[in-house]
mmCIF file of C-alpha atoms and ligand atoms in Angstrom:
data_model
loop_
_atom_site.group_PDB
_atom_site.id
_atom_site.type_symbol
_atom_site.label_atom_id
_atom_site.label_comp_id
_atom_site.label_asym_id
_atom_site.label_seq_id
_atom_site.Cartn_x
_atom_site.Cartn_y
_atom_site.Cartn_z
ATOM 1 C CA MET A 718 -38.846 -12.939 -11.991
ATOM 2 C CA ASP A 719 -40.507 -9.505 -12.843
ATOM 3 C CA LEU A 720 -40.649 -6.491 -10.557
ATOM 4 C CA MET A 721 -44.386 -7.082 -9.943
ATOM 5 C CA SER A 722 -43.476 -10.158 -7.741
ATOM 6 C CA THR A 723 -41.545 -8.092 -5.262
ATOM 7 C CA LYS A 724 -43.183 -6.112 -2.426
ATOM 8 C CA SER A 725 -41.849 -2.771 -3.504
ATOM 9 C CA PRO A 726 -41.868 -1.362 -7.036
ATOM 10 C CA ARG A 727 -38.156 -0.465 -6.244
ATOM 11 C CA GLY A 728 -37.350 -3.988 -7.130
ATOM 12 C CA PRO A 729 -36.147 -7.003 -4.819
ATOM 13 C CA ILE A 730 -35.249 -6.041 -1.304
ATOM 14 C CA ILE A 731 -33.037 -8.680 0.281
ATOM 15 C CA LEU A 732 -31.442 -8.775 3.844
ATOM 16 C CA ALA A 733 -28.241 -10.747 3.880
ATOM 17 C CA ILE A 734 -26.233 -12.020 6.682
ATOM 18 C CA GLU A 735 -22.631 -13.285 6.816
ATOM 19 C CA SER A 736 -21.217 -15.048 9.971
ATOM 20 C CA SER A 737 -18.876 -17.629 8.484
ATOM 21 C CA CYS A 738 -15.830 -16.798 10.540
ATOM 22 C CA ASP A 739 -15.136 -13.840 12.739
ATOM 23 C CA ASP A 740 -17.109 -10.882 11.304
ATOM 24 C CA THR A 741 -20.770 -10.491 12.104
ATOM 25 C CA SER A 742 -22.259 -8.482 9.104
ATOM 26 C CA ALA A 743 -25.622 -7.668 7.629
ATOM 27 C CA ALA A 744 -26.396 -5.984 4.481
ATOM 28 C CA VAL A 745 -29.678 -4.726 2.575
ATOM 29 C CA ILE A 746 -29.568 -4.788 -1.306
ATOM 30 C CA ILE A 747 -32.398 -3.010 -3.171
ATOM 31 C CA ASN A 748 -32.590 -3.901 -6.797
ATOM 32 C CA ARG A 749 -28.704 -4.720 -6.824
ATOM 33 C CA ASN A 750 -27.784 -1.401 -5.016
ATOM 34 C CA ILE A 751 -26.302 -1.914 -1.639
ATOM 35 C CA HIS A 752 -28.066 0.293 0.870
ATOM 36 C CA SER A 753 -26.428 -0.797 4.013
ATOM 37 C CA ASN A 754 -23.349 -3.115 4.867
ATOM 38 C CA ILE A 755 -22.691 -3.314 8.599
ATOM 39 C CA ILE A 756 -19.800 -5.215 9.662
ATOM 40 C CA TYR A 757 -18.789 -5.999 13.292
ATOM 41 C CA SER A 758 -15.299 -7.470 13.384
ATOM 42 C CA GLN A 759 -14.528 -9.577 16.526
ATOM 43 C CA THR A 760 -11.453 -8.412 18.122
ATOM 44 C CA ILE A 761 -11.599 -10.895 21.042
ATOM 45 C CA HIS A 762 -9.442 -13.306 19.247
ATOM 46 C CA GLU A 763 -6.311 -11.071 18.834
ATOM 47 C CA ALA A 764 -5.181 -12.194 22.341
ATOM 48 C CA PHE A 765 -5.165 -15.913 21.118
ATOM 49 C CA GLY A 766 -3.183 -15.438 17.817
ATOM 50 C CA GLY A 767 -5.963 -16.806 15.769
ATOM 51 C CA VAL A 768 -9.835 -17.155 15.620
ATOM 52 C CA VAL A 769 -11.212 -19.187 18.413
ATOM 53 C CA PRO A 770 -14.382 -21.018 16.975
ATOM 54 C CA GLU A 771 -16.158 -21.345 20.324
ATOM 55 C CA LEU A 772 -15.670 -17.590 21.020
ATOM 56 C CA ALA A 773 -16.554 -16.593 17.474
ATOM 57 C CA SER A 774 -19.880 -18.252 17.606
ATOM 58 C CA ARG A 775 -20.703 -16.743 20.994
ATOM 59 C CA LYS A 776 -19.880 -13.281 19.783
ATOM 60 C CA HIS A 777 -21.978 -13.705 16.616
ATOM 61 C CA GLU A 778 -24.938 -14.717 18.919
ATOM 62 C CA GLN A 779 -24.444 -11.357 20.900
ATOM 63 C CA LYS A 780 -24.124 -9.188 17.981
ATOM 64 C CA ILE A 781 -26.456 -10.459 15.151
ATOM 65 C CA VAL A 782 -29.427 -8.759 16.372
ATOM 66 C CA PRO A 783 -27.887 -5.300 16.715
ATOM 67 C CA VAL A 784 -26.024 -5.647 13.465
ATOM 68 C CA VAL A 785 -29.190 -6.639 11.584
ATOM 69 C CA ASP A 786 -31.047 -3.858 13.179
ATOM 70 C CA GLN A 787 -28.520 -1.331 12.214
ATOM 71 C CA ALA A 788 -28.504 -2.604 8.556
ATOM 72 C CA ILE A 789 -32.277 -2.241 8.458
ATOM 73 C CA LYS A 790 -32.235 1.160 9.893
ATOM 74 C CA GLN A 791 -29.438 2.484 7.677
ATOM 75 C CA ALA A 792 -31.271 1.241 4.506
ATOM 76 C CA GLU A 793 -34.320 3.135 5.764
ATOM 77 C CA ILE A 794 -36.663 0.081 5.200
ATOM 78 C CA GLN A 795 -39.012 -1.888 7.593
ATOM 79 C CA LEU A 796 -38.829 -5.686 8.263
ATOM 80 C CA GLU A 797 -42.122 -5.961 6.320
ATOM 81 C CA ASP A 798 -40.483 -4.564 3.041
ATOM 82 C CA ILE A 799 -38.043 -7.609 2.862
ATOM 83 C CA ASP A 800 -38.651 -9.873 -0.058
ATOM 84 C CA ALA A 801 -36.167 -12.616 0.806
ATOM 85 C CA ILE A 802 -33.351 -13.425 3.406
ATOM 86 C CA ALA A 803 -29.980 -14.562 2.370
ATOM 87 C CA PHE A 804 -27.188 -16.106 4.537
ATOM 88 C CA THR A 805 -23.883 -17.729 4.108
ATOM 89 C CA LYS A 806 -24.342 -21.463 3.952
ATOM 90 C CA GLY A 807 -20.427 -22.118 3.810
ATOM 91 C CA PRO A 808 -17.630 -22.865 3.896
ATOM 92 C CA GLY A 809 -16.764 -21.613 7.326
ATOM 93 C CA LEU A 810 -16.798 -22.520 11.016
ATOM 94 C CA VAL A 811 -19.877 -24.571 11.957
ATOM 95 C CA GLY A 812 -20.845 -22.756 14.999
ATOM 96 C CA SER A 813 -20.500 -19.340 13.383
ATOM 97 C CA LEU A 814 -22.348 -20.361 10.327
ATOM 98 C CA LEU A 815 -25.153 -21.865 12.505
ATOM 99 C CA VAL A 816 -25.914 -18.617 14.294
ATOM 100 C CA GLY A 817 -26.356 -16.827 10.852
ATOM 101 C CA LEU A 818 -28.395 -19.712 9.420
ATOM 102 C CA CYS A 819 -30.694 -20.061 12.372
ATOM 103 C CA PHE A 820 -31.269 -16.378 12.617
ATOM 104 C CA ALA A 821 -32.168 -16.366 8.904
ATOM 105 C CA LYS A 822 -34.540 -19.342 9.302
ATOM 106 C CA SER A 823 -36.415 -17.720 12.210
ATOM 107 C CA LEU A 824 -36.700 -14.302 10.465
ATOM 108 C CA ALA A 825 -37.683 -15.874 7.300
ATOM 109 C CA LEU A 826 -40.475 -17.888 9.074
ATOM 110 C CA ALA A 827 -41.650 -14.803 11.088
ATOM 111 C CA LEU A 828 -41.856 -12.717 7.780
ATOM 112 C CA ASN A 829 -43.106 -15.581 5.582
ATOM 113 C CA VAL A 830 -40.377 -14.763 2.976
ATOM 114 C CA PRO A 831 -38.050 -17.174 1.173
ATOM 115 C CA MET A 832 -34.471 -17.889 2.007
ATOM 116 C CA ILE A 833 -31.511 -17.869 -0.256
ATOM 117 C CA ASP A 834 -28.243 -19.730 0.601
ATOM 118 C CA VAL A 835 -25.013 -18.357 -0.556
ATOM 119 C CA ASN A 836 -21.681 -19.914 -1.032
ATOM 120 C CA HIS A 837 -19.112 -17.620 0.758
ATOM 121 C CA MET A 838 -16.318 -18.153 -1.890
ATOM 122 C CA GLN A 839 -18.813 -17.391 -4.874
ATOM 123 C CA ALA A 840 -19.613 -14.198 -3.035
ATOM 124 C CA HIS A 841 -15.980 -13.277 -2.620
ATOM 125 C CA ALA A 842 -15.335 -14.005 -6.349
ATOM 126 C CA LEU A 843 -18.311 -11.801 -7.521
ATOM 127 C CA SER A 844 -17.497 -8.924 -4.991
ATOM 128 C CA CYS A 845 -15.732 -6.771 -7.771
ATOM 129 C CA LEU A 846 -19.249 -6.649 -9.486
ATOM 130 C CA ILE A 847 -20.844 -4.756 -6.546
ATOM 131 C CA GLU A 848 -18.992 -1.517 -7.667
ATOM 132 C CA TYR A 849 -18.166 -2.165 -11.394
ATOM 133 C CA ARG A 850 -21.038 -2.432 -13.828
ATOM 134 C CA ASP A 851 -19.513 -2.575 -17.107
ATOM 135 C CA ILE A 852 -17.828 -6.006 -16.876
ATOM 136 C CA HIS A 853 -17.664 -8.312 -19.802
ATOM 137 C CA PHE A 854 -17.294 -11.950 -19.037
ATOM 138 C CA PRO A 855 -15.261 -14.319 -18.847
ATOM 139 C CA ILE A 856 -13.052 -12.813 -16.086
ATOM 140 C CA ILE A 857 -10.656 -14.411 -13.698
ATOM 141 C CA CYS A 858 -10.871 -13.514 -9.949
ATOM 142 C CA MET A 859 -8.014 -14.303 -7.521
ATOM 143 C CA THR A 860 -9.629 -14.810 -4.166
ATOM 144 C CA VAL A 861 -7.021 -14.452 -1.454
ATOM 145 C CA SER A 862 -8.135 -14.728 2.301
ATOM 146 C CA GLY A 863 -6.982 -16.029 5.509
ATOM 147 C CA GLY A 864 -8.542 -19.386 4.764
ATOM 148 C CA HIS A 865 -8.534 -19.609 0.953
ATOM 149 C CA THR A 866 -6.564 -18.997 -2.275
ATOM 150 C CA GLN A 867 -8.518 -19.583 -5.517
ATOM 151 C CA LEU A 868 -8.263 -18.655 -9.181
ATOM 152 C CA VAL A 869 -11.940 -18.641 -10.308
ATOM 153 C CA TYR A 870 -12.880 -18.379 -13.863
ATOM 154 C CA ILE A 871 -16.206 -16.631 -14.055
ATOM 155 C CA LYS A 872 -18.284 -17.110 -16.950
ATOM 156 C CA SER A 873 -21.346 -15.245 -15.832
ATOM 157 C CA GLU A 874 -22.790 -13.944 -12.533
ATOM 158 C CA LEU A 875 -23.778 -17.472 -11.323
ATOM 159 C CA ASP A 876 -21.596 -19.494 -13.466
ATOM 160 C CA MET A 877 -17.969 -19.891 -12.265
ATOM 161 C CA GLU A 878 -15.286 -22.576 -11.752
ATOM 162 C CA VAL A 879 -12.238 -22.915 -9.550
ATOM 163 C CA LEU A 880 -9.184 -23.558 -11.751
ATOM 164 C CA GLY A 881 -6.391 -23.243 -9.114
ATOM 165 C CA THR A 882 -6.357 -23.446 -5.446
ATOM 166 C CA THR A 883 -3.721 -23.797 -2.565
ATOM 167 C CA ILE A 884 -2.639 -27.460 -1.693
ATOM 168 C CA ASP A 885 -1.594 -26.197 1.818
ATOM 169 C CA ASP A 886 -1.607 -22.801 3.564
ATOM 170 C CA ALA A 887 -3.860 -19.920 2.218
ATOM 171 C CA ALA A 888 -2.133 -16.591 1.121
ATOM 172 C CA GLY A 889 -3.495 -14.734 4.081
ATOM 173 C CA GLU A 890 -2.134 -17.667 6.335
ATOM 174 C CA ALA A 891 1.336 -17.173 4.764
ATOM 175 C CA PHE A 892 1.107 -13.453 5.719
ATOM 176 C CA ASP A 893 -0.089 -14.195 9.299
ATOM 177 C CA LYS A 894 2.447 -16.982 9.953
ATOM 178 C CA ALA A 895 5.268 -14.924 8.760
ATOM 179 C CA ALA A 896 4.184 -11.981 10.849
ATOM 180 C CA LYS A 897 3.966 -14.300 13.837
ATOM 181 C CA MET A 898 7.667 -15.374 13.165
ATOM 182 C CA LEU A 899 8.577 -11.608 13.083
ATOM 183 C CA GLY A 900 6.751 -11.161 16.413
ATOM 184 C CA LEU A 901 3.834 -9.144 15.107
ATOM 185 C CA ASP A 902 0.179 -9.442 16.326
ATOM 186 C CA TYR A 903 -2.525 -11.422 14.673
ATOM 187 C CA PRO A 904 -3.598 -10.901 12.025
ATOM 188 C CA GLY A 905 -0.263 -9.802 10.744
ATOM 189 C CA GLY A 906 -1.123 -9.301 7.055
ATOM 190 C CA PRO A 907 -2.075 -5.636 7.437
ATOM 191 C CA MET A 908 0.876 -5.034 9.711
ATOM 192 C CA ILE A 909 3.424 -6.554 7.099
ATOM 193 C CA ASP A 910 1.651 -4.344 4.445
ATOM 194 C CA GLU A 911 2.147 -1.200 6.614
ATOM 195 C CA LEU A 912 5.818 -1.914 7.558
ATOM 196 C CA SER A 913 6.745 -3.015 4.006
ATOM 197 C CA LYS A 914 6.184 0.637 2.789
ATOM 198 C CA ASP A 915 9.559 1.504 4.415
ATOM 199 C CA GLY A 916 11.526 -1.770 3.252
ATOM 200 C CA ASP A 917 13.416 -2.986 0.382
ATOM 201 C CA PRO A 918 11.400 -5.893 -1.358
ATOM 202 C CA LEU A 919 14.633 -7.218 -3.009
ATOM 203 C CA LYS A 920 16.794 -7.320 0.202
ATOM 204 C CA PHE A 921 16.108 -10.983 1.213
ATOM 205 C CA THR A 922 15.190 -13.868 -1.103
ATOM 206 C CA PHE A 923 12.986 -16.655 0.024
ATOM 207 C CA SER A 924 12.326 -19.880 -1.968
ATOM 208 C CA LYS A 925 9.220 -20.031 -4.348
ATOM 209 C CA PRO A 926 7.336 -23.284 -4.942
ATOM 210 C CA ARG A 927 7.518 -25.213 -8.084
ATOM 211 C CA ILE A 928 4.010 -26.640 -8.412
ATOM 212 C CA ASP A 929 2.533 -27.824 -11.695
ATOM 213 C CA GLY A 930 -0.774 -26.388 -13.231
ATOM 214 C CA PHE A 931 -2.492 -23.551 -11.570
ATOM 215 C CA ASP A 932 -2.441 -24.657 -7.750
ATOM 216 C CA TYR A 933 -0.523 -22.630 -5.080
ATOM 217 C CA SER A 934 1.654 -23.782 -2.244
ATOM 218 C CA PHE A 935 2.815 -21.660 0.598
ATOM 219 C CA SER A 936 4.160 -24.157 3.145
ATOM 220 C CA GLY A 937 7.633 -24.036 1.542
ATOM 221 C CA LEU A 938 7.990 -20.386 1.914
ATOM 222 C CA LYS A 939 6.996 -20.565 5.493
ATOM 223 C CA THR A 940 9.806 -23.091 6.148
ATOM 224 C CA SER A 941 12.281 -20.880 4.123
ATOM 225 C CA ILE A 942 11.503 -17.915 6.130
ATOM 226 C CA LEU A 943 11.560 -19.800 9.462
ATOM 227 C CA TYR A 944 15.151 -21.427 8.731
ATOM 228 C CA PHE A 945 16.546 -17.973 7.569
ATOM 229 C CA LEU A 946 15.188 -16.093 10.560
ATOM 230 C CA GLN A 947 16.608 -18.802 12.921
ATOM 231 C CA LYS A 948 20.035 -18.763 11.212
ATOM 232 C CA GLN A 949 20.377 -14.960 11.183
ATOM 233 C CA SER A 950 19.101 -14.605 14.638
ATOM 234 C CA LEU A 951 22.021 -16.960 15.928
ATOM 235 C CA LEU A 952 24.393 -14.648 14.445
ATOM 236 C CA ASN A 953 22.620 -11.434 15.507
ATOM 237 C CA LYS A 954 19.982 -11.679 18.151
ATOM 238 C CA ASN A 955 18.627 -8.260 17.106
ATOM 239 C CA PHE A 956 18.418 -9.348 13.327
ATOM 240 C CA ILE A 957 14.555 -9.094 13.242
ATOM 241 C CA GLN A 958 14.233 -5.788 14.961
ATOM 242 C CA GLU A 959 17.203 -4.263 12.879
ATOM 243 C CA ASN A 960 15.745 -5.475 9.462
ATOM 244 C CA LEU A 961 12.028 -5.529 10.129
ATOM 245 C CA ALA A 962 10.819 -3.281 7.272
ATOM 246 C CA ASP A 963 13.154 -5.088 4.667
ATOM 247 C CA LEU A 964 11.960 -8.462 5.913
ATOM 248 C CA CYS A 965 8.374 -7.502 5.561
ATOM 249 C CA ALA A 966 8.855 -5.950 2.163
ATOM 250 C CA SER A 967 10.795 -9.103 0.995
ATOM 251 C CA ILE A 968 8.249 -11.510 2.307
ATOM 252 C CA GLN A 969 5.348 -9.366 0.851
ATOM 253 C CA HIS A 970 7.091 -9.297 -2.435
ATOM 254 C CA THR A 971 7.627 -13.129 -2.542
ATOM 255 C CA ILE A 972 3.951 -13.875 -1.674
ATOM 256 C CA ILE A 973 2.737 -11.366 -4.372
ATOM 257 C CA SER A 974 5.117 -12.814 -6.940
ATOM 258 C CA ILE A 975 3.910 -16.375 -6.163
ATOM 259 C CA LEU A 976 0.339 -15.081 -6.550
ATOM 260 C CA MET A 977 1.010 -13.185 -9.749
ATOM 261 C CA ASP A 978 3.033 -15.959 -11.483
ATOM 262 C CA LYS A 979 0.100 -18.508 -11.347
ATOM 263 C CA LEU A 980 -2.386 -15.827 -12.470
ATOM 264 C CA ASP A 981 -0.305 -15.080 -15.558
ATOM 265 C CA LYS A 982 0.252 -18.648 -16.309
ATOM 266 C CA LEU A 983 -3.507 -19.200 -16.078
ATOM 267 C CA ILE A 984 -4.497 -16.174 -18.272
ATOM 268 C CA LYS A 985 -2.102 -17.340 -21.027
ATOM 269 C CA VAL A 986 -3.947 -20.610 -21.383
ATOM 270 C CA HIS A 987 -7.577 -19.210 -20.514
ATOM 271 C CA PRO A 988 -7.707 -15.733 -22.061
ATOM 272 C CA VAL A 989 -10.222 -13.412 -20.199
ATOM 273 C CA LYS A 990 -11.632 -9.917 -20.548
ATOM 274 C CA GLY A 991 -10.873 -8.881 -17.016
ATOM 275 C CA VAL A 992 -9.045 -9.529 -13.898
ATOM 276 C CA ALA A 993 -10.418 -9.279 -10.371
ATOM 277 C CA ILE A 994 -9.068 -9.720 -6.922
ATOM 278 C CA ALA A 995 -11.116 -10.408 -3.762
ATOM 279 C CA GLY A 996 -10.818 -11.692 -0.155
ATOM 280 C CA GLY A 997 -8.799 -10.006 2.891
ATOM 281 C CA VAL A 998 -5.452 -10.206 1.166
ATOM 282 C CA SER A 999 -6.667 -8.103 -1.815
ATOM 283 C CA ALA A 1000 -6.598 -5.139 0.590
ATOM 284 C CA ASN A 1001 -2.756 -5.455 0.347
ATOM 285 C CA SER A 1002 -1.240 -2.426 -1.250
ATOM 286 C CA GLY A 1003 1.405 -4.373 -2.894
ATOM 287 C CA LEU A 1004 -0.868 -6.811 -4.568
ATOM 288 C CA ARG A 1005 -3.307 -4.137 -5.545
ATOM 289 C CA SER A 1006 -0.531 -2.266 -7.431
ATOM 290 C CA ALA A 1007 0.927 -5.517 -8.832
ATOM 291 C CA VAL A 1008 -2.473 -6.418 -10.361
ATOM 292 C CA ILE A 1009 -3.002 -2.894 -11.752
ATOM 293 C CA THR A 1010 0.501 -2.884 -13.305
ATOM 294 C CA TYR A 1011 -0.117 -6.431 -14.748
ATOM 295 C CA GLY A 1012 -3.684 -5.248 -16.234
ATOM 296 C CA SER A 1013 -1.957 -2.296 -18.085
ATOM 297 C CA LYS A 1014 0.923 -4.562 -19.342
ATOM 298 C CA MET A 1015 -1.561 -7.120 -20.657
ATOM 299 C CA ASN A 1016 -4.197 -4.563 -21.712
ATOM 300 C CA ILE A 1017 -6.849 -6.225 -19.655
ATOM 301 C CA PRO A 1018 -9.293 -4.230 -17.356
ATOM 302 C CA VAL A 1019 -8.760 -4.811 -13.634
ATOM 303 C CA PHE A 1020 -11.356 -4.844 -11.021
ATOM 304 C CA ILE A 1021 -10.331 -4.221 -7.273
ATOM 305 C CA PRO A 1022 -13.043 -3.898 -4.684
ATOM 306 C CA SER A 1023 -12.872 -1.118 -2.162
ATOM 307 C CA PHE A 1024 -11.739 -2.177 1.251
ATOM 308 C CA GLN A 1025 -15.190 -2.775 2.847
ATOM 309 C CA TYR A 1026 -15.818 -5.483 0.139
ATOM 310 C CA CYS A 1027 -12.416 -7.051 0.388
ATOM 311 C CA THR A 1028 -12.661 -8.593 4.024
ATOM 312 C CA ASP A 1029 -15.817 -10.635 5.032
ATOM 313 C CA ASN A 1030 -19.041 -8.647 4.543
ATOM 314 C CA ALA A 1031 -22.740 -9.269 3.954
ATOM 315 C CA ALA A 1032 -22.878 -6.908 0.956
ATOM 316 C CA MET A 1033 -21.067 -9.725 -1.192
ATOM 317 C CA ILE A 1034 -23.732 -12.118 0.060
ATOM 318 C CA ALA A 1035 -26.577 -9.818 -0.851
ATOM 319 C CA HIS A 1036 -25.052 -9.275 -4.132
ATOM 320 C CA ILE A 1037 -25.188 -13.038 -5.172
ATOM 321 C CA ALA A 1038 -28.449 -13.361 -3.501
ATOM 322 C CA HIS A 1039 -29.783 -10.744 -5.875
ATOM 323 C CA TYR A 1040 -28.952 -12.913 -8.925
ATOM 324 C CA LYS A 1041 -30.415 -15.970 -7.248
ATOM 325 C CA PHE A 1042 -33.539 -14.201 -6.553
ATOM 326 C CA LEU A 1043 -34.083 -13.161 -10.112
ATOM 327 C CA LYS A 1044 -33.746 -17.013 -10.958
ATOM 328 C CA ASN A 1045 -35.991 -18.136 -8.188
ATOM 329 C CA GLN A 1046 -33.262 -20.084 -6.637
ATOM 330 C CA PHE A 1047 -34.472 -20.356 -2.986
ATOM 331 C CA CYS A 1048 -33.649 -22.869 -0.323
ATOM 332 C CA ASP A 1049 -35.949 -24.495 2.255
ATOM 333 C CA GLN A 1050 -35.941 -24.541 6.085
ATOM 334 C CA ASN A 1051 -34.109 -27.968 6.072
ATOM 335 C CA VAL A 1052 -30.920 -26.339 4.873
ATOM 336 C CA GLU A 1053 -27.695 -27.078 6.933
ATOM 337 C CA PRO A 1054 -24.383 -25.275 6.943
ATOM 338 C CA VAL A 1055 -21.391 -26.663 4.794
ATOM 339 C CA VAL A 1056 -18.055 -26.326 6.565
ATOM 340 C CA LYS A 1057 -15.739 -27.255 3.747
ATOM 341 C CA ASN A 1058 -15.443 -25.763 0.247
ATOM 342 C CA TYR A 1059 -18.236 -26.682 -2.114
ATOM 343 C CA SER A 1060 -18.581 -26.470 -5.857
ATOM 344 C CA LEU A 1061 -19.266 -22.770 -6.916
HETATM 345 O O1 KG4 B 1450 -11.321 -12.418 3.731
HETATM 346 P P1 KG4 B 1450 -10.835 -12.319 5.140
HETATM 347 O O2 KG4 B 1450 -11.470 -11.174 5.972
HETATM 348 O O3 KG4 B 1450 -11.167 -13.507 6.343
HETATM 349 C C1 KG4 B 1450 -11.228 -14.887 5.743
HETATM 350 O O4 KG4 B 1450 -10.205 -15.368 5.792
HETATM 351 O O5 KG4 B 1450 -12.110 -15.267 5.033
HETATM 352 O O6 KG4 B 1450 -9.254 -12.383 5.113
HETATM 353 C C2 KG4 B 1450 -8.494 -12.249 6.304
HETATM 354 C C3 KG4 B 1450 -6.914 -12.422 5.971
HETATM 355 C C4 KG4 B 1450 -6.043 -12.542 7.064
HETATM 356 O O7 KG4 B 1450 -5.073 -13.511 6.830
HETATM 357 C C5 KG4 B 1450 -5.200 -11.108 7.057
HETATM 358 O O8 KG4 B 1450 -4.007 -11.088 7.613
HETATM 359 C C6 KG4 B 1450 -5.288 -10.648 5.545
HETATM 360 O O9 KG4 B 1450 -6.571 -11.150 5.161
HETATM 361 N N1 KG4 B 1450 -5.131 -9.411 5.235
HETATM 362 C C7 KG4 B 1450 -4.022 -8.768 4.561
HETATM 363 C C8 KG4 B 1450 -4.250 -7.541 4.606
HETATM 364 N N2 KG4 B 1450 -5.524 -7.177 5.068
HETATM 365 C C9 KG4 B 1450 -6.069 -8.329 5.593
HETATM 366 N N3 KG4 B 1450 -2.969 -9.440 4.118
HETATM 367 C C10 KG4 B 1450 -2.029 -8.728 3.702
HETATM 368 N N4 KG4 B 1450 -2.061 -7.381 3.524
HETATM 369 C C11 KG4 B 1450 -3.246 -6.656 3.995
HETATM 370 N N5 KG4 B 1450 -3.339 -5.409 3.877
HETATM 371 ZN ZN1 ZN B 1451 -13.983 -14.725 3.449
#
């Protein structure tokens, strides 16, 4: 598609909406440049120790209009300037996805513009490209979030394949469940990261999975932490409080080495020209430095998104939508949400 078929000579202007889980987000992208990325993170779930789907969809319903409004204002555009509306089709919570999808359908009808459906996992995997322009394919992206752990082989912007995934818990879940055992609030990943800074990562050793191929497993680690804490707490009821920083650092170190071992194994079989990380857990300071160290050791460029593009955000949805727009890949009004992972 050439620039003449867009409303503005500035190139395609796309409004994107992300509502797959507990963040209500809207972004405006103009000719591949992000002009706004508004994220409302729902805090209502903290009291429940996890995301409550019914509450999430109700909150999205309340927040979607002000969030979109702010995205439009910050990008300094009018609704009439928009060439297409993008939204997250899945995977995610059905009620949450439906809020974004129905909003996108209504606005697309009202403005008489096409819609672009975006796979949330594909958007995470490509989020490193929002800020880095000079990327040579193929690259591997390790997408690590609260719901997913994937090793994605990216051949070009819209051509990618999942080569490894978790067979049980996701990396973020491993962080959150370990944090819960340590008595930390949900989501515990950022707290473990913070406390780890004062701890010894080699103080305690936890079991690592032995899984063939490129898949991950974190359920064994969870059990290993649980039994260890139960045993030590019987001997000293203050064991957790007295060793909190060392426990956090050791757990974080184990999760990172599980992640990095598989990445290394995959890259030795499928050589790449770059390594990226994405998803909420890519905000982890230990993982970020492990990937940087690995990149220098292997002499491979490393792409790490800034924090606002690590966790769920609409900019990453807008970014994929830009490439789909250029290829005329639109969807119709009958589109439905997809709850489970679907092919990238
Ligand atoms: O991508 P995300 O915002 O939501 C989805 O799951 O899709 O990821 C949230 C996950 C949570 O499990 C949270 O604990 C984890 O990312 N997380 C972290 C850090 N920041 C967020 N885990 C470890 N260290 C962090 N700094
Ligand atoms: Zn996500």
